[in-house]
CSV table of C-alpha atoms in Angstrom, one decimal:
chain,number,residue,atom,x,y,z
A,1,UNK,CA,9.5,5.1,26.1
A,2,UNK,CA,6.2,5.4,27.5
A,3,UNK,CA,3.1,7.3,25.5
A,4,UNK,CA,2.5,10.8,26.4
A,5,UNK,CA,0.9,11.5,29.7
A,6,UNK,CA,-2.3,13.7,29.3
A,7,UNK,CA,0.0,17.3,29.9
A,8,UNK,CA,2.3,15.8,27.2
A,9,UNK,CA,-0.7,15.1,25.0
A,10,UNK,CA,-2.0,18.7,25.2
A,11,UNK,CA,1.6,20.0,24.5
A,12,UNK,CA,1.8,18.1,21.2
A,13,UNK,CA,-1.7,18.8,20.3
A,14,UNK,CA,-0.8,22.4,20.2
A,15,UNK,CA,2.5,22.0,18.6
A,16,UNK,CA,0.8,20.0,15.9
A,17,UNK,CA,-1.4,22.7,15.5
A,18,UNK,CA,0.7,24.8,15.2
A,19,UNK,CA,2.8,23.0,12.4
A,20,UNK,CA,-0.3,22.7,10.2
A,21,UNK,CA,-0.8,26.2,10.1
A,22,UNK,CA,2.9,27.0,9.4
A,23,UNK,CA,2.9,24.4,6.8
A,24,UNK,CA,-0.1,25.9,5.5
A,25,UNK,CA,1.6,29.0,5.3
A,26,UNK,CA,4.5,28.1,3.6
A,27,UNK,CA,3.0,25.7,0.8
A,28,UNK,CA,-0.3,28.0,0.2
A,29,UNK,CA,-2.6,27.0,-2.3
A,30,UNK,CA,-0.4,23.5,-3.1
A,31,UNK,CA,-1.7,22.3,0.4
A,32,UNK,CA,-4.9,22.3,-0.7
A,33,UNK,CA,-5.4,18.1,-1.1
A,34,UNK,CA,-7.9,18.6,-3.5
A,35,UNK,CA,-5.5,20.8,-6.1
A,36,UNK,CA,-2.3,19.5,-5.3
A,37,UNK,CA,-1.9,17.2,-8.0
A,38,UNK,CA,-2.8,19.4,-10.7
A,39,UNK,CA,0.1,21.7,-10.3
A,40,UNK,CA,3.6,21.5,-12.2
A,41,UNK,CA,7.0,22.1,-10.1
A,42,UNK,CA,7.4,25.3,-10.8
A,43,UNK,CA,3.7,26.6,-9.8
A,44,UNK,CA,4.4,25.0,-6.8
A,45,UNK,CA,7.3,27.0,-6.1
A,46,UNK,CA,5.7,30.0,-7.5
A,47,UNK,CA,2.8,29.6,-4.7
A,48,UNK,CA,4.7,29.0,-1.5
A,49,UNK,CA,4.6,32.3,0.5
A,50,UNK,CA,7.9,34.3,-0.3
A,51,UNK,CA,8.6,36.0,2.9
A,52,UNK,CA,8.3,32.5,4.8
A,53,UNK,CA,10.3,30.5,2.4
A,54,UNK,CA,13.5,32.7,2.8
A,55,UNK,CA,13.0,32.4,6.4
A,56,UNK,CA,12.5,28.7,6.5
A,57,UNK,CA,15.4,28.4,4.5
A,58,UNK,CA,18.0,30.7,6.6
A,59,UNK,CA,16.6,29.3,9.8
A,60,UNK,CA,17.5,25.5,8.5
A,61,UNK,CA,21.3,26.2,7.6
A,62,UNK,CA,21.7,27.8,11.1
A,63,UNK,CA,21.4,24.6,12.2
A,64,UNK,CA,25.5,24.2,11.0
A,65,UNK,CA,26.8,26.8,12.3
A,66,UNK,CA,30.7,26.4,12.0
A,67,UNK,CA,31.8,26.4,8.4
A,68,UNK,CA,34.5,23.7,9.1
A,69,UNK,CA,33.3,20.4,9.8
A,70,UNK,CA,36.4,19.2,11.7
A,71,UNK,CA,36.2,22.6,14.2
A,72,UNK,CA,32.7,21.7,15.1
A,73,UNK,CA,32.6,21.0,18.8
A,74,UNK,CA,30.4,18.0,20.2
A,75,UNK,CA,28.2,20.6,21.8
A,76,UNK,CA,26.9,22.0,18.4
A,77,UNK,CA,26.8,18.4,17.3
A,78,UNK,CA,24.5,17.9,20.7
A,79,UNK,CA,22.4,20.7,19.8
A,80,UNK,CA,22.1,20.0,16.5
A,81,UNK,CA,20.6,16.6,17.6
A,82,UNK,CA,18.1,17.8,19.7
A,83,UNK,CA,16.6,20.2,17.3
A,84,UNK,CA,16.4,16.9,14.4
A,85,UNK,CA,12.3,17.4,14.1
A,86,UNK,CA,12.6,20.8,13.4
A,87,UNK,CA,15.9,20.2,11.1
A,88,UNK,CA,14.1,17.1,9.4
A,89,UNK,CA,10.6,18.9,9.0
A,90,UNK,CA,12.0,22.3,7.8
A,91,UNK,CA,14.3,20.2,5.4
A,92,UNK,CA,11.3,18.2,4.4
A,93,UNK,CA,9.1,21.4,3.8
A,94,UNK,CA,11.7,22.8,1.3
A,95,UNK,CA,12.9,19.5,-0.3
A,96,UNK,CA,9.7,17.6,-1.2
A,97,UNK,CA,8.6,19.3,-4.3
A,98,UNK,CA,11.9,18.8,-5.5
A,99,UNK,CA,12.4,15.6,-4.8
A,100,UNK,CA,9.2,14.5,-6.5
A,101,UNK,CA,10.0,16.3,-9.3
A,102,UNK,CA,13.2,14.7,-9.7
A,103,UNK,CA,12.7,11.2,-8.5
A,104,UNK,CA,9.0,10.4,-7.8
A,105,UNK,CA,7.2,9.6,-4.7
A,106,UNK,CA,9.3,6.9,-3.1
A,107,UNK,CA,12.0,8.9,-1.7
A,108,UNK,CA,15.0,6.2,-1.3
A,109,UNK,CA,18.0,4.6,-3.4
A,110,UNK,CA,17.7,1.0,-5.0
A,111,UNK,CA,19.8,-1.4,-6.7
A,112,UNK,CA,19.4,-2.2,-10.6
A,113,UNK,CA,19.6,-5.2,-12.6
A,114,UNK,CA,20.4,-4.6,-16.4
A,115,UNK,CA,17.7,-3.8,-18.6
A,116,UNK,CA,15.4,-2.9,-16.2
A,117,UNK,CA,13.3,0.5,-15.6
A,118,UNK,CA,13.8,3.0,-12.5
A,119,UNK,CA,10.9,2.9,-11.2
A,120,UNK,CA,10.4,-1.3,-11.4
A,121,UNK,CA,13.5,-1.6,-10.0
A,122,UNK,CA,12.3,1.3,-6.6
A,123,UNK,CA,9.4,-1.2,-6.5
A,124,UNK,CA,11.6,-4.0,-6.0
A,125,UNK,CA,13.3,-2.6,-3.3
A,126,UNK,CA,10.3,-2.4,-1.7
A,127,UNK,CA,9.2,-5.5,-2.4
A,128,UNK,CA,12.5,-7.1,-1.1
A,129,UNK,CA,12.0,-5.7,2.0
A,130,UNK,CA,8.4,-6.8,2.8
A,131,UNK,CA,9.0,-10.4,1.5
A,132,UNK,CA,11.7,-10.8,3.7
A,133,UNK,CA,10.2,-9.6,6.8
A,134,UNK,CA,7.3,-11.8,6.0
A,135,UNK,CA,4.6,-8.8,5.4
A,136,UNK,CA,1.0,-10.9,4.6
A,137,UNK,CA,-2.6,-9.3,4.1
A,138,UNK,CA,-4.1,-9.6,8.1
A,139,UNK,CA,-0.9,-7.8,9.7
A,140,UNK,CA,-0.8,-4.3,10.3
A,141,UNK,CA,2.0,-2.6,9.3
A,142,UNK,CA,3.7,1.1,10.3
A,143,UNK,CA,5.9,2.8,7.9
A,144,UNK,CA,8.1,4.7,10.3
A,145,UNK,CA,8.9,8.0,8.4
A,146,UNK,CA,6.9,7.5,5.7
A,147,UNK,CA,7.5,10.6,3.0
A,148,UNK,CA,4.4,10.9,0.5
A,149,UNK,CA,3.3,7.3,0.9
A,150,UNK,CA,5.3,5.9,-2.4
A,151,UNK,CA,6.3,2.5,-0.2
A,152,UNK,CA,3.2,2.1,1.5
A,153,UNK,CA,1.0,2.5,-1.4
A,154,UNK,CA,3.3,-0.2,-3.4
A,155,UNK,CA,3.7,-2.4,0.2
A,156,UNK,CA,0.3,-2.3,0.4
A,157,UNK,CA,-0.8,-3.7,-3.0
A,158,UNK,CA,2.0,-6.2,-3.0
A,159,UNK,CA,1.5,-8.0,0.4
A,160,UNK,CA,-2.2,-6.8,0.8
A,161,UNK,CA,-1.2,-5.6,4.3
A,162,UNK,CA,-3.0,-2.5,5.9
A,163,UNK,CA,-0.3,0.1,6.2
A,164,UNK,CA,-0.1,3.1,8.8
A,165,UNK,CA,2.2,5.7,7.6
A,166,UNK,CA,4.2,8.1,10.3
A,167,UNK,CA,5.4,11.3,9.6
A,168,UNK,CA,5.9,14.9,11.6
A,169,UNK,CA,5.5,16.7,8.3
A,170,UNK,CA,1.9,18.3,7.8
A,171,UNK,CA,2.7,18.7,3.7
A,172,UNK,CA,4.0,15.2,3.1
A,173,UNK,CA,1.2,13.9,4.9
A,174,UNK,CA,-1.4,15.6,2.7
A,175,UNK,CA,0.4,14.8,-0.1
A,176,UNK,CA,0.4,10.9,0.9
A,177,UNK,CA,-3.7,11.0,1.6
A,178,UNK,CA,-4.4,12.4,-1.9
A,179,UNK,CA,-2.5,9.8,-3.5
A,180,UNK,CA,-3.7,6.9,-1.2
A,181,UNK,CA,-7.5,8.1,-2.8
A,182,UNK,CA,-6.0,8.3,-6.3
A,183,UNK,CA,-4.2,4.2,-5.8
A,184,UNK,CA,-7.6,3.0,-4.2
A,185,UNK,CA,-5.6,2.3,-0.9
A,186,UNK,CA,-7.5,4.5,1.4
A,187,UNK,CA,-9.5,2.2,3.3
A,188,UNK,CA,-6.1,-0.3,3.2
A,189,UNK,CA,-4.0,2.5,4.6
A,190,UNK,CA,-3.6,6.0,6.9
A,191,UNK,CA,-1.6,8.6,7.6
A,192,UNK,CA,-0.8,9.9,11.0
A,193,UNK,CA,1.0,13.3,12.4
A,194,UNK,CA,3.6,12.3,14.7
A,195,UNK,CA,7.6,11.7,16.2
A,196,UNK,CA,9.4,8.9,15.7
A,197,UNK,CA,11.0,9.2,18.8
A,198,UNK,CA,7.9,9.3,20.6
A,199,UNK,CA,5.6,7.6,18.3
A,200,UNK,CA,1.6,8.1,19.6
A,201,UNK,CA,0.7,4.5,19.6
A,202,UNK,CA,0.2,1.8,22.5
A,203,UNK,CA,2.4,-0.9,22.8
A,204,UNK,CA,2.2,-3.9,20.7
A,205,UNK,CA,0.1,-2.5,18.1
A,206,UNK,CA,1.4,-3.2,15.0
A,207,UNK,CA,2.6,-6.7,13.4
A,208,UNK,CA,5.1,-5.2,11.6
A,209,UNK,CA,7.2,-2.5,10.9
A,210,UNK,CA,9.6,-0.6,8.1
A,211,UNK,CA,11.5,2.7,7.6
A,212,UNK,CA,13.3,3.0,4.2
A,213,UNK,CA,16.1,5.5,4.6
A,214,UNK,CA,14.4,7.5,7.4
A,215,UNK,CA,15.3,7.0,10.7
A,216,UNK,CA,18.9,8.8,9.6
A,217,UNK,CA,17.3,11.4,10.8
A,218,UNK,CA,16.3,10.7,14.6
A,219,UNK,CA,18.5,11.9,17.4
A,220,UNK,CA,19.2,9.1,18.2
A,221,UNK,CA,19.2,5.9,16.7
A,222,UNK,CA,18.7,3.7,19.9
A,223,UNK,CA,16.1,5.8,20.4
A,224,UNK,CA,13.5,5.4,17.4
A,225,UNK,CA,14.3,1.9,17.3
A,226,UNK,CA,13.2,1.1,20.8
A,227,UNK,CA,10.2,2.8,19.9
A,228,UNK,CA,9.7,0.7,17.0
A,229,UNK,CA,10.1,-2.5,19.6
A,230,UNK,CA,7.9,-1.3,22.1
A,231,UNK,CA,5.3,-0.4,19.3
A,232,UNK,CA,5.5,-3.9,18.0
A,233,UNK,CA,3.4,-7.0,19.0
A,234,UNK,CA,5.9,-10.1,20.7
A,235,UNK,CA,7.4,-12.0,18.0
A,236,UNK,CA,6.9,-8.5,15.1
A,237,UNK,CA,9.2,-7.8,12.7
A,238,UNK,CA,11.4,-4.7,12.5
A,239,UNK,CA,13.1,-3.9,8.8
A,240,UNK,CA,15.0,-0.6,7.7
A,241,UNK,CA,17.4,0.5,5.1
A,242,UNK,CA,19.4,2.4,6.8
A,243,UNK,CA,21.7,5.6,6.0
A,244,UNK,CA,25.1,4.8,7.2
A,245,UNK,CA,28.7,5.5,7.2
A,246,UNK,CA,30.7,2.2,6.9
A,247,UNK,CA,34.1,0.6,8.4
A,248,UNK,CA,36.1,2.4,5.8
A,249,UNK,CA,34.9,6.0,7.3
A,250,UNK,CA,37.9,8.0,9.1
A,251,UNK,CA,36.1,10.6,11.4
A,252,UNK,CA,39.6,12.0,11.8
A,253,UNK,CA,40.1,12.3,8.1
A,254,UNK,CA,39.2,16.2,6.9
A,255,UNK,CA,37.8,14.8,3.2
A,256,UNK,CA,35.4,12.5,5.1
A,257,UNK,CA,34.4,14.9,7.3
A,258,UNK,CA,33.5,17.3,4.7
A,259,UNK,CA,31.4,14.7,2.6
A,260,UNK,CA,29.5,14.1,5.7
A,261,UNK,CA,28.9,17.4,6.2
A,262,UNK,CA,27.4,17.4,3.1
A,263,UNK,CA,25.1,14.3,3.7
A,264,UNK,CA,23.8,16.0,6.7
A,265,UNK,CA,23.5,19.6,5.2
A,266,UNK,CA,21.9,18.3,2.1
A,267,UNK,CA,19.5,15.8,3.5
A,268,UNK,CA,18.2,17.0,6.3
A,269,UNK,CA,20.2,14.5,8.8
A,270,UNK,CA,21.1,16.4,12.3
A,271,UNK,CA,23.8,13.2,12.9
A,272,UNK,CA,25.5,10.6,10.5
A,273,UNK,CA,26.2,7.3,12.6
A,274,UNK,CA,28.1,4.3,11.9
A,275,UNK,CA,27.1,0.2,10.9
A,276,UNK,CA,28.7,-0.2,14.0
A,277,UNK,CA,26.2,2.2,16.0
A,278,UNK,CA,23.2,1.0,14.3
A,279,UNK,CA,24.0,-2.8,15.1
A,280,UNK,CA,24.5,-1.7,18.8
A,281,UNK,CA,21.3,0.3,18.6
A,282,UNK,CA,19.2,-2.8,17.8
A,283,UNK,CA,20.6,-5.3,20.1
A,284,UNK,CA,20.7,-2.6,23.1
A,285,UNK,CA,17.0,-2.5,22.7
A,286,UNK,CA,16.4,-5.9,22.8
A,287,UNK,CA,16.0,-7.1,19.3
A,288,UNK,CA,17.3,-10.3,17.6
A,289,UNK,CA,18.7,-9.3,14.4
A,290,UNK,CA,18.2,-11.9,11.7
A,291,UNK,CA,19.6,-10.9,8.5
A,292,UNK,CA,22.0,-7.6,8.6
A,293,UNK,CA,24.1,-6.5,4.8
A,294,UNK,CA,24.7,-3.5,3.3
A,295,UNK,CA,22.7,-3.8,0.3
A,296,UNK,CA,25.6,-0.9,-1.1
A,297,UNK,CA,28.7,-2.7,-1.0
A,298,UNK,CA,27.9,-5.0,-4.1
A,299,UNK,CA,29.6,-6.3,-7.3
A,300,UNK,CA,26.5,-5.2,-9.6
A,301,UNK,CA,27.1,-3.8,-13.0
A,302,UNK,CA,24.7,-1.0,-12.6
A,303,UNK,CA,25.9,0.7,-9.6
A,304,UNK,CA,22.7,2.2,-6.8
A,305,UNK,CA,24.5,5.9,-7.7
A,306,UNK,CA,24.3,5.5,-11.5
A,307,UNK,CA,21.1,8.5,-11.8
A,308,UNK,CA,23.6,10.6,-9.8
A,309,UNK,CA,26.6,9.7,-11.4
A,310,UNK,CA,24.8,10.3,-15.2
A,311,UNK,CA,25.5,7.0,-16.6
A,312,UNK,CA,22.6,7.9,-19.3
A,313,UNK,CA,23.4,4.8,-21.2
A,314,UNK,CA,22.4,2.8,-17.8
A,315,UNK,CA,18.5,3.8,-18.2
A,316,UNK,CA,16.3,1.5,-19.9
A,317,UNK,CA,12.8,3.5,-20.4
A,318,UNK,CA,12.4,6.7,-22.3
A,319,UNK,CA,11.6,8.2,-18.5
A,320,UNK,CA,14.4,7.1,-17.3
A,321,UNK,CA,16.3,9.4,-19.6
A,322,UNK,CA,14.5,12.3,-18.0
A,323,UNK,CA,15.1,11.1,-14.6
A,324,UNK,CA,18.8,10.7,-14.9
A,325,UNK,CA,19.5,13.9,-16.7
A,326,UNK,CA,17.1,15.7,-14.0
A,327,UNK,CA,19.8,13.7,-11.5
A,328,UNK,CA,23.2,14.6,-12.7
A,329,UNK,CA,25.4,16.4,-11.6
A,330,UNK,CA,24.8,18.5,-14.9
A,331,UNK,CA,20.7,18.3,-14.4
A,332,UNK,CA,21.0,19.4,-11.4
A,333,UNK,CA,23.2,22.6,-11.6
A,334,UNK,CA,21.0,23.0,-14.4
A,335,UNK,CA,17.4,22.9,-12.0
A,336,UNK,CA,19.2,25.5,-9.8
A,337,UNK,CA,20.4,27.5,-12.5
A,338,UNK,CA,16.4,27.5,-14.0
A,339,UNK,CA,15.1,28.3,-10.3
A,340,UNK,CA,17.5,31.1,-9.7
A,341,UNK,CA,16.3,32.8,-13.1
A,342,UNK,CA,12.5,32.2,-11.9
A,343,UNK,CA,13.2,33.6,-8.5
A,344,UNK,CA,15.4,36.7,-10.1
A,345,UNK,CA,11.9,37.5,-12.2
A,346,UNK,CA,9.8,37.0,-9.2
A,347,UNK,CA,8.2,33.7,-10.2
A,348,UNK,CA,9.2,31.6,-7.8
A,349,UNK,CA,9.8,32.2,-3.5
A,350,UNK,CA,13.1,33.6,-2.8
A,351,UNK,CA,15.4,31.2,-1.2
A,352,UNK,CA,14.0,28.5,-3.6
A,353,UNK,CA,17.5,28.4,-5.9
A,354,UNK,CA,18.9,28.3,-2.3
A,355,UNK,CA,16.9,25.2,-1.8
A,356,UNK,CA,18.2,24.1,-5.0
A,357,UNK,CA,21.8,24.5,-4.0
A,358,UNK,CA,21.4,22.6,-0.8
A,359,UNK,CA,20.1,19.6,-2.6
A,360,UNK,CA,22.4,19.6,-5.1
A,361,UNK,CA,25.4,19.7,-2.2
A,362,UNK,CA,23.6,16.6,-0.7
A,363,UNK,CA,23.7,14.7,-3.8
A,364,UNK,CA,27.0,15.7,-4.7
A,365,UNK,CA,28.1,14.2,-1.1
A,366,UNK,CA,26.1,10.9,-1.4
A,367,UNK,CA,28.3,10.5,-5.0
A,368,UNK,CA,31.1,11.3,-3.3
A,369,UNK,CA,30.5,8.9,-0.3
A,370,UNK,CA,29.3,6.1,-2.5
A,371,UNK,CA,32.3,5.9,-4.7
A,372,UNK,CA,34.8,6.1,-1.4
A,373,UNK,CA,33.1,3.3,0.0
A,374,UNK,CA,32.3,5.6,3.2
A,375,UNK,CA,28.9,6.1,2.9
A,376,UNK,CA,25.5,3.7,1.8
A,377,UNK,CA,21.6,4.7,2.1
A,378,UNK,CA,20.9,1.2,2.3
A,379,UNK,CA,22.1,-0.9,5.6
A,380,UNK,CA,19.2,-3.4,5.3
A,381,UNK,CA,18.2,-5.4,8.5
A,382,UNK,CA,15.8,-7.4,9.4
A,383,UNK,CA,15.1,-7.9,13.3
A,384,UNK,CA,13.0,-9.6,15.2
A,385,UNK,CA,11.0,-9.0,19.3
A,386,UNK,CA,11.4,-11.7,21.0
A,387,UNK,CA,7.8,-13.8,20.9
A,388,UNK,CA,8.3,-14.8,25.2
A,389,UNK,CA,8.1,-10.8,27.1
């Protein structure tokens, strides 16, 4: 896809303009970059606007509309696609304080090794993804869907590298600058408004590139990916870990349907796709894939889904204990039962327990998923443009 012409320009000018105010609306005083750290979960919640939160939240579960996955028609499934930045950023403006709260700022699944601590073994992950697309200091390097800037920030002080992060959400984005400041990575990183589908940079401007469990959520997958080809130099590097459903997923199979369902209600995805879709997608824009395994479907002892699944006796660090009973399925009935109270009291926005509930369905589908064998957040890939255009 080509950049915008200067009428398309002026249109998403204005639509970005008007996402940072409604953002601003929404999150209030916690948008503030220069207060935002200070404040616990639950102020955070207490400070969003209460009106606009119940209406964010109605207007985001409209987006499933029939209550039974397998009557859903392929029209609503059409639709559904074509509205994924509103879907994504609505889900994004209601989800983040949670997910920070319960996991930290680097929003993805990893793989764990015995012994070792939650948030070494996140780091890995994103280590084993820059050293095997060959991320060094001089290259510059776009995170494609980038969250709060938890993978940049730690791909940037293990490879050195000068990381661009893109995101269409105005609250993530703010959230990402402050704690690019606080790491000491703001003149080695920077965080730009934007679509993935339509990404605002010239061809051949970046090195590299990455998305970590974030282009599940474009309309299309050929689609982001061949703007993350046309964005890279010849001869750059294209790695993901990718949310998928695997070869063992019946679409025709009611249970199935309804865990997916769940995966896209509770994460903020307007379309699950397959392995086989996503292989597909990157060779029918033109890249050369060069390694390709789902990362998921291993023999380890500590299973990816062992914070959902509240193997307690898996964690290794005293936080750890608080991040996998925040994470079960226990902990979290037990954050929505706390934000219900708070929002019955007035303490909190309405429609945060709501919020609560949603999240809670998503992890309980991603459980679910994983133990069936259907399902993994992390299809890794490595691909490649071709160096001779």
């Amino acid at each position: 896809m080509a950049p915008p012409n200067t009428n398309s320009q002026a249109l998403i000018s204005q639509q970005n303009h008007d996402d940072l105010l409604l953002s601003k609306t929404l999150h209030g005083y916690n948008f503030d970059e220069a207060h935002q750290q200070r404040d616990s979960f639950i102020s955070k919640l207490h400070k969003k606007d209460k009106e606009f939160t119940r209406n964010v939240v109605d207007n985001y579960v409209q987006n499933w509309k029939e209550a039974q996955p397998e009557h859903e028609t392929e029209a609503d499934k059409v639709e559904r696609a074509q509205a994924y930045k509103a879907v994504a950023n609505s889900f994004y403006d209601l989800a983040t304080d949670f997910y920070e709260y319960a996991w930290g700022t680097s929003f993805h699944f990893c793989r764990f090794r015995p012994r070792e601590p939650f948030q070494q073994a996140i780091a890995r992950h994103e280590h084993y993804l820059a050293a095997n697309m060959g991320i060094q200091s001089p290259h510059r390097v776009l995170d494609i869907g980038c969250g709060v800037g938890g993978p940049a920030r730690e791909i940037g002080h293990f490879t050195g590298a000068h990381i661009t992060g893109l995101n269409n959400n105005d609250y993530q984005i703010s959230r990402a600058k402050r704690y690019a400041v606080a790491a000491g990575l703001d003149s080695k990183s920077n965080f730009v408004k934007g679509d993935f589908m339509s990404m605002p940079f010239d061809e051949s401007s970046f090195d590299a590139c990455y998305a970590i469990e974030a282009t599940v959520h474009a309309s299309s997958l050929e689609g982001v990916y061949g703007e993350a080809y046309r964005i890279l130099k010849p001869g750059g590097v294209f790695g993901c870990y990718e949310w998928l459903m695997t070869d063992k997923y019946d679409p025709t199979n009611p249970e199935h349907l309804r865990i997916v369902r769940g995966l896209e209600v509770g994460n903020g995805v307007a379309k699950m796709v397959t392995i086989k879709d996503c292989l597909e997608a990157l060779e029918n824009v033109g890249f050369s894939i060069e390694h390709a395994k789902d990362m998921g479907a291993t023999d380890d002892k500590i299973k990816w889904y062992y914070p959902l699944e509240g193997s307690v006796r898996q964690a290794n660090a005293f936080w750890d204990y608080l991040t996998v009973l925040r994470t079960t399925t226990a902990g979290r009935a037990a954050t929505t039962y706390m934000v219900k109270t708070l929002e019955t009291l007035g303490l909190v926005a309405p429609g945060s327990a709501k919020v609560s509930g949603i999240l809670q369905t998503g992890a309980d589908a991603v459980l679910e998923g994983a133990r069936l064998g259907i399902f993994t957040p992390m299809f890794f890939f490595v691909a490649r443009k071709p160096a001779a255009q």
